[in-house]
PDB file of C-alpha atoms in Angstrom:
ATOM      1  CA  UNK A   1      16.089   7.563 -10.114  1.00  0.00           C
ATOM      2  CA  UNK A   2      14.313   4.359  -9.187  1.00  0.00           C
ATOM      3  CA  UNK A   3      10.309   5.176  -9.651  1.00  0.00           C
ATOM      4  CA  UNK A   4       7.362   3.687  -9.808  1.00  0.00           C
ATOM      5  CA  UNK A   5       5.385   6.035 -12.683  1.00  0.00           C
ATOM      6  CA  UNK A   6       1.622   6.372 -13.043  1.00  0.00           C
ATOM      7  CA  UNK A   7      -0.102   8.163 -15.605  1.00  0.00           C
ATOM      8  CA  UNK A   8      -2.234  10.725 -15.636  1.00  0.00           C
ATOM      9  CA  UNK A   9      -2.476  11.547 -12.217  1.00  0.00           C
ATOM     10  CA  UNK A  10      -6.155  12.948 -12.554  1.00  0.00           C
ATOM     11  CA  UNK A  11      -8.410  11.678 -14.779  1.00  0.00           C
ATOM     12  CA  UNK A  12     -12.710  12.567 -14.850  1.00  0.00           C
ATOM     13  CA  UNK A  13     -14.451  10.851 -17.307  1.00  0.00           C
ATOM     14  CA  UNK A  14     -18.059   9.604 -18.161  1.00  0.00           C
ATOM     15  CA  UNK A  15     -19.855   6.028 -17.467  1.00  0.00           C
ATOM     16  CA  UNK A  16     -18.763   3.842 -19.923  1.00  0.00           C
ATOM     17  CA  UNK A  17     -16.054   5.525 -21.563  1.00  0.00           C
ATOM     18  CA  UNK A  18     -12.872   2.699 -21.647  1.00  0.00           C
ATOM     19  CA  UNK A  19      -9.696   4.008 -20.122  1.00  0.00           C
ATOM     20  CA  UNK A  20      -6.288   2.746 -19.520  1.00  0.00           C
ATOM     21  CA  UNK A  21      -4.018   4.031 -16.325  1.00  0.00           C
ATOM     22  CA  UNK A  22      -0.452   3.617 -17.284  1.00  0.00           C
ATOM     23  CA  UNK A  23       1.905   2.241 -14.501  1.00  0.00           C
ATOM     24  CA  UNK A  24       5.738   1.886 -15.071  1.00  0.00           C
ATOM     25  CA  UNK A  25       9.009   0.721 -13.034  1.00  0.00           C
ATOM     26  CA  UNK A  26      12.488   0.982 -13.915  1.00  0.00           C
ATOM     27  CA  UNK A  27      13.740  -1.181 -10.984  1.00  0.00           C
ATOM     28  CA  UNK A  28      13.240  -4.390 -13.161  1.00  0.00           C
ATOM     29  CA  UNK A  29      10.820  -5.732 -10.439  1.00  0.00           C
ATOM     30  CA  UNK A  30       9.142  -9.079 -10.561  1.00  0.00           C
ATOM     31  CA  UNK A  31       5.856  -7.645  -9.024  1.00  0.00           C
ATOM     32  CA  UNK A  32       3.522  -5.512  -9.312  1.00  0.00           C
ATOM     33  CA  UNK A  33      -0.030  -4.806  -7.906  1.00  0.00           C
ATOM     34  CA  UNK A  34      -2.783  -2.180  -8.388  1.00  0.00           C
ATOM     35  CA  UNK A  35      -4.817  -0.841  -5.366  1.00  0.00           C
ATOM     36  CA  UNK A  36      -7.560   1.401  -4.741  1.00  0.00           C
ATOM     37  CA  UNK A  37      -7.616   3.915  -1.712  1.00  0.00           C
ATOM     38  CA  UNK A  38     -11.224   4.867  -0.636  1.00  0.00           C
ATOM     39  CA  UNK A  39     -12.101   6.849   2.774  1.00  0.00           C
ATOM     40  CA  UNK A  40     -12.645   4.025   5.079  1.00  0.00           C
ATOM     41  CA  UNK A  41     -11.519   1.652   3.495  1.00  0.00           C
ATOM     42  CA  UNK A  42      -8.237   1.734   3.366  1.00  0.00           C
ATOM     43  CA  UNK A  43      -5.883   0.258   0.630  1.00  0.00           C
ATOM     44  CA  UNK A  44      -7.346  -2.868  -1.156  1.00  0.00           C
ATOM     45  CA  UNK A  45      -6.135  -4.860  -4.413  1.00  0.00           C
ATOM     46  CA  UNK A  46      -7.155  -4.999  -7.313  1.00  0.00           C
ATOM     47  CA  UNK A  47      -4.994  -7.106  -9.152  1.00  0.00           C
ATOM     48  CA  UNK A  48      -1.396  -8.336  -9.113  1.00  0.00           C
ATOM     49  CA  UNK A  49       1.074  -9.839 -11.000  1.00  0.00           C
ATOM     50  CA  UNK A  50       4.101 -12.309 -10.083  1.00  0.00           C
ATOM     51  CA  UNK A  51       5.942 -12.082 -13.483  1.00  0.00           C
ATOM     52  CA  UNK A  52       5.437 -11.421 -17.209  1.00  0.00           C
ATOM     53  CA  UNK A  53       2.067 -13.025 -18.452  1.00  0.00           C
ATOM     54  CA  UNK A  54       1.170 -14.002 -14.482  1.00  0.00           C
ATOM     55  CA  UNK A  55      -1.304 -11.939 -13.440  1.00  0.00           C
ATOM     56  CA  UNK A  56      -3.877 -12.707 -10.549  1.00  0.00           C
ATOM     57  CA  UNK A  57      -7.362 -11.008  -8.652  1.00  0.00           C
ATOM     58  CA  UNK A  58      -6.411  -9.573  -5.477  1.00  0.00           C
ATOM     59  CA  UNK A  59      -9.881  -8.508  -2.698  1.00  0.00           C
ATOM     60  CA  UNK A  60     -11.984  -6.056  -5.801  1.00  0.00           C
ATOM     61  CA  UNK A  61     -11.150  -7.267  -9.114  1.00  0.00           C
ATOM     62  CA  UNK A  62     -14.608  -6.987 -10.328  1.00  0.00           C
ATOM     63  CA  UNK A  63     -14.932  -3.496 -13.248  1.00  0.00           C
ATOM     64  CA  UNK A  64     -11.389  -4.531 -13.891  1.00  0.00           C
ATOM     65  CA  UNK A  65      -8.221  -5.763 -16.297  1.00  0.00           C
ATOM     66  CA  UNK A  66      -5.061  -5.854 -16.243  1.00  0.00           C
ATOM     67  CA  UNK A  67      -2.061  -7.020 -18.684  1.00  0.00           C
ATOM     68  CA  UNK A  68       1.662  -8.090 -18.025  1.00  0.00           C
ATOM     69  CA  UNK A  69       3.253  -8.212 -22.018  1.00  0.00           C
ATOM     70  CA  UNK A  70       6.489  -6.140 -20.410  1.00  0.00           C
ATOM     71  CA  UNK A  71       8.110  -6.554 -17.170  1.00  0.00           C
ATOM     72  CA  UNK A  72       8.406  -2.756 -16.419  1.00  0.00           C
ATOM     73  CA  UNK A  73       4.265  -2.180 -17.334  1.00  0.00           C
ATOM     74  CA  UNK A  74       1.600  -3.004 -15.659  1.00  0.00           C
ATOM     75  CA  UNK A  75      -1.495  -1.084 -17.103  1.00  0.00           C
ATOM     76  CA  UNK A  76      -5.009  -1.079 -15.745  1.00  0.00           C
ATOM     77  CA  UNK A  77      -7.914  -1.340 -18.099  1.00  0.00           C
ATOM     78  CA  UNK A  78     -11.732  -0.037 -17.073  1.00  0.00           C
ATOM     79  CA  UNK A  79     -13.843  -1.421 -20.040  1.00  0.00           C
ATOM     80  CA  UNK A  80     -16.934   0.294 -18.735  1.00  0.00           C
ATOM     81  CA  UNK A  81     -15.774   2.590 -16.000  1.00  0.00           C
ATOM     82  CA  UNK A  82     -18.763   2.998 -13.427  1.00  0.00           C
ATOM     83  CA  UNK A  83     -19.658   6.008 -10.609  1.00  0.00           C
ATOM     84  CA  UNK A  84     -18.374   3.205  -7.673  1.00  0.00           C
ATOM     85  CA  UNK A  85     -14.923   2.825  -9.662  1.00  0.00           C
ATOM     86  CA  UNK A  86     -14.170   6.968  -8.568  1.00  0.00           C
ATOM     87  CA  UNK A  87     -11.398   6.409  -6.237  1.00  0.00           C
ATOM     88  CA  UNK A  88      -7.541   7.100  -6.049  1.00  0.00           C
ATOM     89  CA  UNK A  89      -5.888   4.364  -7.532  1.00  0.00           C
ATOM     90  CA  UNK A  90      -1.883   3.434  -6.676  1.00  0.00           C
ATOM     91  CA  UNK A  91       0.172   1.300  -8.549  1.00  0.00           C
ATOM     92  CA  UNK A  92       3.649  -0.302  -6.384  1.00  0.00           C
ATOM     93  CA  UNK A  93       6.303  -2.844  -7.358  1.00  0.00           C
ATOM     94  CA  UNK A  94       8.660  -4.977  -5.617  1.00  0.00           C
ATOM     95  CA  UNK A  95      11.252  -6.825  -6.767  1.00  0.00           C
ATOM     96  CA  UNK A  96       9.796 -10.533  -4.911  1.00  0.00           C
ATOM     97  CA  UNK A  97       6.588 -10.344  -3.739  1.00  0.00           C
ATOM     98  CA  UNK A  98       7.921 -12.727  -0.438  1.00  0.00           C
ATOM     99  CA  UNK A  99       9.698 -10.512   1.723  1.00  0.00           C
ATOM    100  CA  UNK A 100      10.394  -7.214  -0.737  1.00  0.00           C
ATOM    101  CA  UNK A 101       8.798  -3.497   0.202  1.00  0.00           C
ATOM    102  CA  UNK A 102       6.311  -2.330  -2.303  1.00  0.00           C
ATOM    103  CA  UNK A 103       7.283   0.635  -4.031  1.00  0.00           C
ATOM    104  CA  UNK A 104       4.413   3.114  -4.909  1.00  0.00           C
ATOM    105  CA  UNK A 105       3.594   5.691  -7.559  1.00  0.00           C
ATOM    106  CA  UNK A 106       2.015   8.674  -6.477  1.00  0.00           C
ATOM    107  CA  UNK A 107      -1.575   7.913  -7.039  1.00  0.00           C
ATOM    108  CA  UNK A 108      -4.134   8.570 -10.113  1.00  0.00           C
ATOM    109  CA  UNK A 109      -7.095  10.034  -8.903  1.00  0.00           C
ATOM    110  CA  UNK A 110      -9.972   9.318 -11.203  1.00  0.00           C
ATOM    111  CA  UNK A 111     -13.514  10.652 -11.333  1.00  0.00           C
ATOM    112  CA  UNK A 112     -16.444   8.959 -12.974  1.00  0.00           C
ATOM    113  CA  UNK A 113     -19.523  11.043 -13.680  1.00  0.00           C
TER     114      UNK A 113
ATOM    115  CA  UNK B   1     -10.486 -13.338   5.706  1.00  0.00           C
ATOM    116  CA  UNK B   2      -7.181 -12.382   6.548  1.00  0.00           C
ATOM    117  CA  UNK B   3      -8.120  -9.195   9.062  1.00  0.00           C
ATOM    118  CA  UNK B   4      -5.798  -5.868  10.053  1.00  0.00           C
ATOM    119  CA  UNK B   5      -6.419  -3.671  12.852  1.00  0.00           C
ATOM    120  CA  UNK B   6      -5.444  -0.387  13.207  1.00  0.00           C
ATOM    121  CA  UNK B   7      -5.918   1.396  16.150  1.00  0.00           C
ATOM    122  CA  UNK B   8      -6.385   4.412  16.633  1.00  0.00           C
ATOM    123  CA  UNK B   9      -8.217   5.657  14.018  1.00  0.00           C
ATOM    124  CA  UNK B  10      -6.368   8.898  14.139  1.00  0.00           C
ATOM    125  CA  UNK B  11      -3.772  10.691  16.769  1.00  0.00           C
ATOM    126  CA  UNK B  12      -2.983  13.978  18.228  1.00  0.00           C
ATOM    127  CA  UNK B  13       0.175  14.471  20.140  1.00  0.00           C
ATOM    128  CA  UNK B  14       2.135  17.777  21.039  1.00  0.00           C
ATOM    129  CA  UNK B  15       5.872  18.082  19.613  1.00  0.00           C
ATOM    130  CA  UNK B  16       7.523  15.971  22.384  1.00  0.00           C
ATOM    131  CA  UNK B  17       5.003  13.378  23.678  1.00  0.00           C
ATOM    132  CA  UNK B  18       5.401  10.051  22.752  1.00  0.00           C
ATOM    133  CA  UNK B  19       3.131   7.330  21.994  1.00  0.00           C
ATOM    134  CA  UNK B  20       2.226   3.937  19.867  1.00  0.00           C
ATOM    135  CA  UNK B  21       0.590   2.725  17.125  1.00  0.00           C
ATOM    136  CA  UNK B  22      -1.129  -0.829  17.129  1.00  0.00           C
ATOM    137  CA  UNK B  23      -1.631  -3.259  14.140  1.00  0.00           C
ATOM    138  CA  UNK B  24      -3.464  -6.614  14.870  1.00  0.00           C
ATOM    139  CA  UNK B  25      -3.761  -9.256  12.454  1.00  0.00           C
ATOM    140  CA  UNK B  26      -5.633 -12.149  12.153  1.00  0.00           C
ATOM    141  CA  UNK B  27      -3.299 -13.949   9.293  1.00  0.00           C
ATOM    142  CA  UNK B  28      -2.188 -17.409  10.721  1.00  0.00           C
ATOM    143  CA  UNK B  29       1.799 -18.361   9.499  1.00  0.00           C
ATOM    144  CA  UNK B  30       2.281 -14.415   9.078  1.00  0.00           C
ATOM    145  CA  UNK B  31       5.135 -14.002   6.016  1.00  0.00           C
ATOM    146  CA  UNK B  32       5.828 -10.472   6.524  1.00  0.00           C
ATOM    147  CA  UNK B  33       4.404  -7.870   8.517  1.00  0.00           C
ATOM    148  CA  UNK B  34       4.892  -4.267   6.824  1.00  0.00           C
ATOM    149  CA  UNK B  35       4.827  -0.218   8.012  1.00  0.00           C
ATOM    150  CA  UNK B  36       4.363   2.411   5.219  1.00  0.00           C
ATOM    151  CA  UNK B  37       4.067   6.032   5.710  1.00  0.00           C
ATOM    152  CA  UNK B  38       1.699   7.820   3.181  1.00  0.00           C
ATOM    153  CA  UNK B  39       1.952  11.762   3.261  1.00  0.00           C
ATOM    154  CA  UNK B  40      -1.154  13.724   1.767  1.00  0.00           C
ATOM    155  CA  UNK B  41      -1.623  13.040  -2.223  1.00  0.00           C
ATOM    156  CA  UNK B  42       1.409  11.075  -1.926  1.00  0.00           C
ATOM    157  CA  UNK B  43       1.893   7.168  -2.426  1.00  0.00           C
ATOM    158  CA  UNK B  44       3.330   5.199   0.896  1.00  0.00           C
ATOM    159  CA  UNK B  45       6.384   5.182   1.318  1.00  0.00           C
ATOM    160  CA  UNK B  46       8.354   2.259   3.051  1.00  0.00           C
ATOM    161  CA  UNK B  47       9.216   2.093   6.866  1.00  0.00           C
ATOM    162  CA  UNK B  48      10.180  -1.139   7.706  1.00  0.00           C
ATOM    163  CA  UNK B  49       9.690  -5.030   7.469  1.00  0.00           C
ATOM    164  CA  UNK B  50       9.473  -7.529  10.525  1.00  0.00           C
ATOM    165  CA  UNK B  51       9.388 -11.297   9.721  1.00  0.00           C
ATOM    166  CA  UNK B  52       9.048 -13.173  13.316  1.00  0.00           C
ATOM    167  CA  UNK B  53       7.609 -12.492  16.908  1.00  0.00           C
ATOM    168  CA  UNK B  54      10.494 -10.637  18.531  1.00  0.00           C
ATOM    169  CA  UNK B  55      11.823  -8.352  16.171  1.00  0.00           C
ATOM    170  CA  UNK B  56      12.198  -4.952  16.353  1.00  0.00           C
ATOM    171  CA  UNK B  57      13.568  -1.977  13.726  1.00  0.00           C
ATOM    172  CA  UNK B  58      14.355   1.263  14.651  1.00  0.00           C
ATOM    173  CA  UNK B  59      14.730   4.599  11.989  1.00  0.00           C
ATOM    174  CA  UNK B  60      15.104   7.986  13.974  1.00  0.00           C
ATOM    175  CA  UNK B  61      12.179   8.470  16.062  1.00  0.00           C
ATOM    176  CA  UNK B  62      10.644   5.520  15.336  1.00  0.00           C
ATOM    177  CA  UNK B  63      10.487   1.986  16.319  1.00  0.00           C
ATOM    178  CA  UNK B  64       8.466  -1.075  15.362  1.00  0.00           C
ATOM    179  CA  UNK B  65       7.680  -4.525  17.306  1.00  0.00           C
ATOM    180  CA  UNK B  66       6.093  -7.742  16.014  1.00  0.00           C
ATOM    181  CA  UNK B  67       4.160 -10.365  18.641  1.00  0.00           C
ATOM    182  CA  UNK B  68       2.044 -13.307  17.269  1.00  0.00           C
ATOM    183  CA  UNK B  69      -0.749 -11.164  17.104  1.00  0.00           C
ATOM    184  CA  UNK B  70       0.379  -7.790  16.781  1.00  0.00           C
ATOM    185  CA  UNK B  71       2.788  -5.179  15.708  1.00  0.00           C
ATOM    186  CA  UNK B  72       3.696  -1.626  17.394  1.00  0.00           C
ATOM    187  CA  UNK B  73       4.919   1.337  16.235  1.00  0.00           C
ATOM    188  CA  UNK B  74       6.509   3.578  19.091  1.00  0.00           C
ATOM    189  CA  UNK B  75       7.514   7.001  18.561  1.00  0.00           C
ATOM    190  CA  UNK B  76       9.785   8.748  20.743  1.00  0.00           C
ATOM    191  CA  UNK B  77       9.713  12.998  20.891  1.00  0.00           C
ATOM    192  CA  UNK B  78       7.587  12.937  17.690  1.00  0.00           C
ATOM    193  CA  UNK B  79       7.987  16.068  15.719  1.00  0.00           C
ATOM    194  CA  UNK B  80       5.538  17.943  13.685  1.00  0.00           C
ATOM    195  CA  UNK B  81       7.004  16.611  10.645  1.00  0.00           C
ATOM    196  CA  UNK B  82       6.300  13.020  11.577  1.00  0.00           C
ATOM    197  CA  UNK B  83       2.516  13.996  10.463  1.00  0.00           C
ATOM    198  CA  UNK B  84       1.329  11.545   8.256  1.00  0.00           C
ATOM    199  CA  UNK B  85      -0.881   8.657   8.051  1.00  0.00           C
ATOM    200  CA  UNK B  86       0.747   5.006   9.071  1.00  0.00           C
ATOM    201  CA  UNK B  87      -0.388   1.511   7.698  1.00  0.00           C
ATOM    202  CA  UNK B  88       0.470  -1.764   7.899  1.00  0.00           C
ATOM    203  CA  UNK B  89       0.344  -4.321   5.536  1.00  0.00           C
ATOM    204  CA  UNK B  90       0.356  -8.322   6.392  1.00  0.00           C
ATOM    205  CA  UNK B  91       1.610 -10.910   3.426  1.00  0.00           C
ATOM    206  CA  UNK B  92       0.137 -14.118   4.195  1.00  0.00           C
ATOM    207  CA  UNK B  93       1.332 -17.802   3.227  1.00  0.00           C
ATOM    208  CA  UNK B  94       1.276 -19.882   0.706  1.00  0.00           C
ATOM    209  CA  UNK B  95      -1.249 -20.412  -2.323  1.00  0.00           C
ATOM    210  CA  UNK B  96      -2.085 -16.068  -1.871  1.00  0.00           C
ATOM    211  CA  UNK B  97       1.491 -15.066  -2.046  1.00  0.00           C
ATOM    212  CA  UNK B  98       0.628 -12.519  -4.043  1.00  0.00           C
ATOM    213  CA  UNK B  99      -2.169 -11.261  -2.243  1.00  0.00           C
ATOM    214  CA  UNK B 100      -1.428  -8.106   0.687  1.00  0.00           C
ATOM    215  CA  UNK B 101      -3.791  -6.811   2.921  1.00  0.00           C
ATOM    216  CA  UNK B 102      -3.515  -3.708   4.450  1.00  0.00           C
ATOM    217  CA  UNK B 103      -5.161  -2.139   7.421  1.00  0.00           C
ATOM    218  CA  UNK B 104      -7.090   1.144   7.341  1.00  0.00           C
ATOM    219  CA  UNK B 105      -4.061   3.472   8.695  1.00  0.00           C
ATOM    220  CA  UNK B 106      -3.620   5.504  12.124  1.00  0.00           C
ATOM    221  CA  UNK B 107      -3.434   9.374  10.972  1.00  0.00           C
ATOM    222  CA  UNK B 108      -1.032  11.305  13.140  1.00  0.00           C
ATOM    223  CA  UNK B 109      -0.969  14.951  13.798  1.00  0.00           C
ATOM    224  CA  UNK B 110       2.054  16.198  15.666  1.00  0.00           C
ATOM    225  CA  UNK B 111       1.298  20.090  16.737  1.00  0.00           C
ATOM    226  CA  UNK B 112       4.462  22.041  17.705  1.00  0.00           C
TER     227      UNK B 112
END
């Protein structure tokens, strides 16, 4: 089944304590893209990345990393995660960012404390 | 900026009673123009792509329309399972390629 995979899909952890969020396709897309959903806010980017080793700041990169060694992961780093970094986070794919649908995962919800 | 619109904020129809959705955008030399559905603790889920001014897609109940400015989403006899909250997403030109913005969403509620 074609998927975009996120893992975990709840996370709380404490100020300052690094974690990764996992993402993963198996629809050997060229692109991928992190967002964060907030109340109000809508859906903004994070990062994204056009291809393997291309990666690029989308509208809130600040608090965050990313990495593009594999086609099928795109991982999301918090060095130092902060309180404003609790959101629900969604990873999506497509297979050319120029006229392709985004494919989404179902969300990691993460809590910092 | 690149700016999108969504209007209303939120929606209440009875089972039956049809109505649209609005998306304005503000991105000049539009690329794409996108509709997602997201359902509760759920990622969106794709609806449809329109490229130029003109266009229209239709999927069951639902139909969308691009202008320069603007895109619709009509739905016809909406049913209670049509509850969810729609967005739009605009891909501009050029040098951001990459970059998508998406507006904040119109939540429907659909009561039988």
């Amino acid at each position: 089944e074609a998927q975009v995979t996120q893992n975990p899909r709840y996370l709380i952890t404490v100020t300052g304590k690094k974690l990764t969020v996992t993402c993963s396709q198996n629809m050997n897309h060229e692109y991928m893209s992190w967002y964060r959903q907030d109340p109000g806010l809508g859906l903004r980017q994070i990062y994204y990345s056009m291809n393997v080793e291309v990666t690029d700041k989308g509208d809130v990169p600040e608090g965050y990393k990313v990495s593009r060694k594999e086609k099928r992961n795109f991982p999301l780093i918090l060095e130092s995660p902060s309180p404003n970094q609790t959101s629900l986070y969604f990873c999506a794919s497509s297979f050319w960012v120029a006229n392709s649908p985004l494919h989404f995962g179902n969300g990691t919800r993460l809590t910092v404390t | 900026e690149d700016q999108v619109t969504q209007s209303p904020e939120a929606l209440r129809l009875q089972e039956g009673e049809s109505s649209s959705l609005n998306c304005s955008y503000t991105v000049s030399g539009l690329r794409g123009l996108f509709w997602y559905r997201q359902d509760p603790g759920k990622g969106p889920e794709f609806l449809f792509t329109l490229y130029s001014a003109g266009e229209e897609k239709e999927k069951e109940r639902l139909k969308a329309t691009l202008t320069k400015k603007e895109s619709f989403l009509h739905i016809t006899a909406p049913k209670p399972e049509d509850s969810a909250t729609y967005l739009c997403a605009v891909l501009p030109p050029g040098t951001n390629a990459g970059k998508s913005t998406f507006g904040d969403g119109t939540t429907l509620t659909v009561k039988p």
